[in-house]
mmCIF file of C-alpha atoms in Angstrom:
data_model
loop_
_atom_site.group_PDB
_atom_site.id
_atom_site.type_symbol
_atom_site.label_atom_id
_atom_site.label_comp_id
_atom_site.label_asym_id
_atom_site.label_seq_id
_atom_site.Cartn_x
_atom_site.Cartn_y
_atom_site.Cartn_z
ATOM 1 C CA MET A 1 3.607 -27.532 -59.359
ATOM 2 C CA THR A 2 6.126 -29.297 -60.899
ATOM 3 C CA LYS A 3 5.749 -30.224 -64.684
ATOM 4 C CA LEU A 4 4.852 -33.610 -66.505
ATOM 5 C CA SER A 5 7.844 -32.902 -68.945
ATOM 6 C CA THR A 6 10.192 -32.456 -65.676
ATOM 7 C CA ARG A 7 9.096 -35.679 -63.637
ATOM 8 C CA LYS A 8 9.410 -37.092 -67.449
ATOM 9 C CA ALA A 9 13.259 -35.620 -67.310
ATOM 10 C CA GLN A 10 14.063 -36.949 -63.811
ATOM 11 C CA ILE A 11 12.806 -40.274 -64.325
ATOM 12 C CA GLU A 12 14.467 -41.009 -67.448
ATOM 13 C CA ASP A 13 17.651 -39.372 -65.649
ATOM 14 C CA PHE A 14 16.886 -41.356 -62.589
ATOM 15 C CA GLU A 15 16.643 -44.973 -64.362
ATOM 16 C CA GLY A 16 19.057 -44.492 -67.166
ATOM 17 C CA PHE A 17 16.321 -45.438 -69.356
ATOM 18 C CA ALA A 18 14.045 -42.974 -71.484
ATOM 19 C CA ILE A 19 10.266 -42.936 -71.663
ATOM 20 C CA GLN A 20 7.545 -42.176 -73.576
ATOM 21 C CA ILE A 21 4.622 -40.878 -71.498
ATOM 22 C CA PHE A 22 1.004 -41.091 -72.336
ATOM 23 C CA ASP A 23 -2.782 -39.592 -70.996
ATOM 24 C CA GLY A 24 -5.399 -42.609 -70.021
ATOM 25 C CA HIS A 25 -6.313 -41.891 -73.340
ATOM 26 C CA GLY A 26 -3.562 -43.097 -74.762
ATOM 27 C CA ASN A 27 -2.248 -40.336 -76.362
ATOM 28 C CA VAL A 28 0.575 -39.292 -76.335
ATOM 29 C CA ALA A 29 0.390 -36.990 -72.958
ATOM 30 C CA ASP A 30 0.829 -33.367 -73.185
ATOM 31 C CA LEU A 31 4.331 -32.355 -71.204
ATOM 32 C CA ASP A 32 2.792 -28.780 -69.692
ATOM 33 C CA THR A 33 0.137 -30.448 -67.776
ATOM 34 C CA GLN A 34 0.726 -29.744 -63.846
ATOM 35 C CA GLY A 35 0.696 -30.825 -59.947
ATOM 36 C CA LEU A 36 2.233 -34.217 -60.313
ATOM 37 C CA PRO A 37 3.845 -36.122 -57.387
ATOM 38 C CA ALA A 38 7.387 -36.732 -57.236
ATOM 39 C CA TYR A 39 8.792 -40.613 -58.321
ATOM 40 C CA GLY A 40 7.928 -42.419 -55.082
ATOM 41 C CA TYR A 41 11.529 -44.898 -55.411
ATOM 42 C CA GLN A 42 14.877 -43.982 -53.833
ATOM 43 C CA LYS A 43 16.646 -46.569 -56.029
ATOM 44 C CA LYS A 44 16.151 -47.762 -59.470
ATOM 45 C CA ALA A 45 15.024 -51.111 -59.940
ATOM 46 C CA PRO A 46 16.942 -53.755 -60.550
ATOM 47 C CA GLY A 47 18.436 -54.072 -64.229
ATOM 48 C CA THR A 48 16.875 -58.270 -63.767
ATOM 49 C CA MET A 49 13.424 -56.006 -63.628
ATOM 50 C CA THR A 50 11.695 -56.229 -66.670
ATOM 51 C CA VAL A 51 10.067 -53.207 -68.644
ATOM 52 C CA ILE A 52 5.978 -54.740 -68.036
ATOM 53 C CA GLY A 53 7.521 -54.704 -63.957
ATOM 54 C CA TRP A 54 8.722 -51.356 -64.348
ATOM 55 C CA LYS A 55 5.877 -49.979 -66.040
ATOM 56 C CA ASN A 56 3.466 -51.450 -63.437
ATOM 57 C CA ARG A 57 5.759 -49.579 -61.123
ATOM 58 C CA PHE A 58 5.243 -46.766 -63.193
ATOM 59 C CA HIS A 59 1.947 -46.683 -62.877
ATOM 60 C CA GLN A 60 1.635 -47.375 -59.117
ATOM 61 C CA SER A 61 3.387 -43.433 -59.217
ATOM 62 C CA TYR A 62 1.191 -41.911 -61.881
ATOM 63 C CA PRO A 63 -1.869 -44.082 -61.657
ATOM 64 C CA GLY A 64 -3.510 -41.064 -65.023
ATOM 65 C CA TYR A 65 -0.524 -42.409 -67.085
ATOM 66 C CA THR A 66 0.826 -45.668 -68.704
ATOM 67 C CA CYS A 67 4.038 -45.123 -70.827
ATOM 68 C CA ASP A 68 6.820 -46.987 -72.757
ATOM 69 C CA VAL A 69 10.256 -47.953 -72.329
ATOM 70 C CA LEU A 70 12.307 -46.914 -74.712
ATOM 71 C CA HIS A 71 15.800 -48.242 -75.820
ATOM 72 C CA LYS A 72 18.606 -45.672 -77.216
ATOM 73 C CA ASP A 73 17.849 -46.174 -80.752
ATOM 74 C CA GLY A 74 14.783 -45.133 -79.404
ATOM 75 C CA SER A 75 12.339 -47.824 -80.699
ATOM 76 C CA VAL A 76 9.658 -49.081 -77.979
ATOM 77 C CA ALA A 77 11.336 -52.544 -75.261
ATOM 78 C CA HIS A 78 9.399 -55.447 -74.968
ATOM 79 C CA GLY A 79 7.618 -56.364 -72.092
ATOM 80 C CA ASN A 80 9.545 -58.810 -71.394
ATOM 81 C CA THR A 81 12.755 -57.156 -71.781
ATOM 82 C CA GLN A 82 14.816 -56.801 -68.737
ATOM 83 C CA LEU A 83 16.061 -53.158 -67.721
ATOM 84 C CA ASN A 84 19.889 -53.676 -67.725
ATOM 85 C CA LYS A 85 19.087 -54.251 -71.857
ATOM 86 C CA VAL A 86 17.771 -50.968 -72.071
ATOM 87 C CA ARG A 87 20.205 -49.111 -69.742
#
């Protein structure tokens, strides 16, 4: 079974930006959680997609979780920020 930490690293490598994952209660998710399905996308999201659009994409793959997209400095990207600004 795949751990959340492995899926997080795979998504970050694939999409080209860092994320912070939260459980359904808004707490930082336990990265040792196992049994997560593969990220369901074959192409990375377009650079013109907004952070909020990508977060909806993430939620479709992992409905029990939410996330923040992070800038390279570790700060949280605003929802209207285009992904090409965080990559």
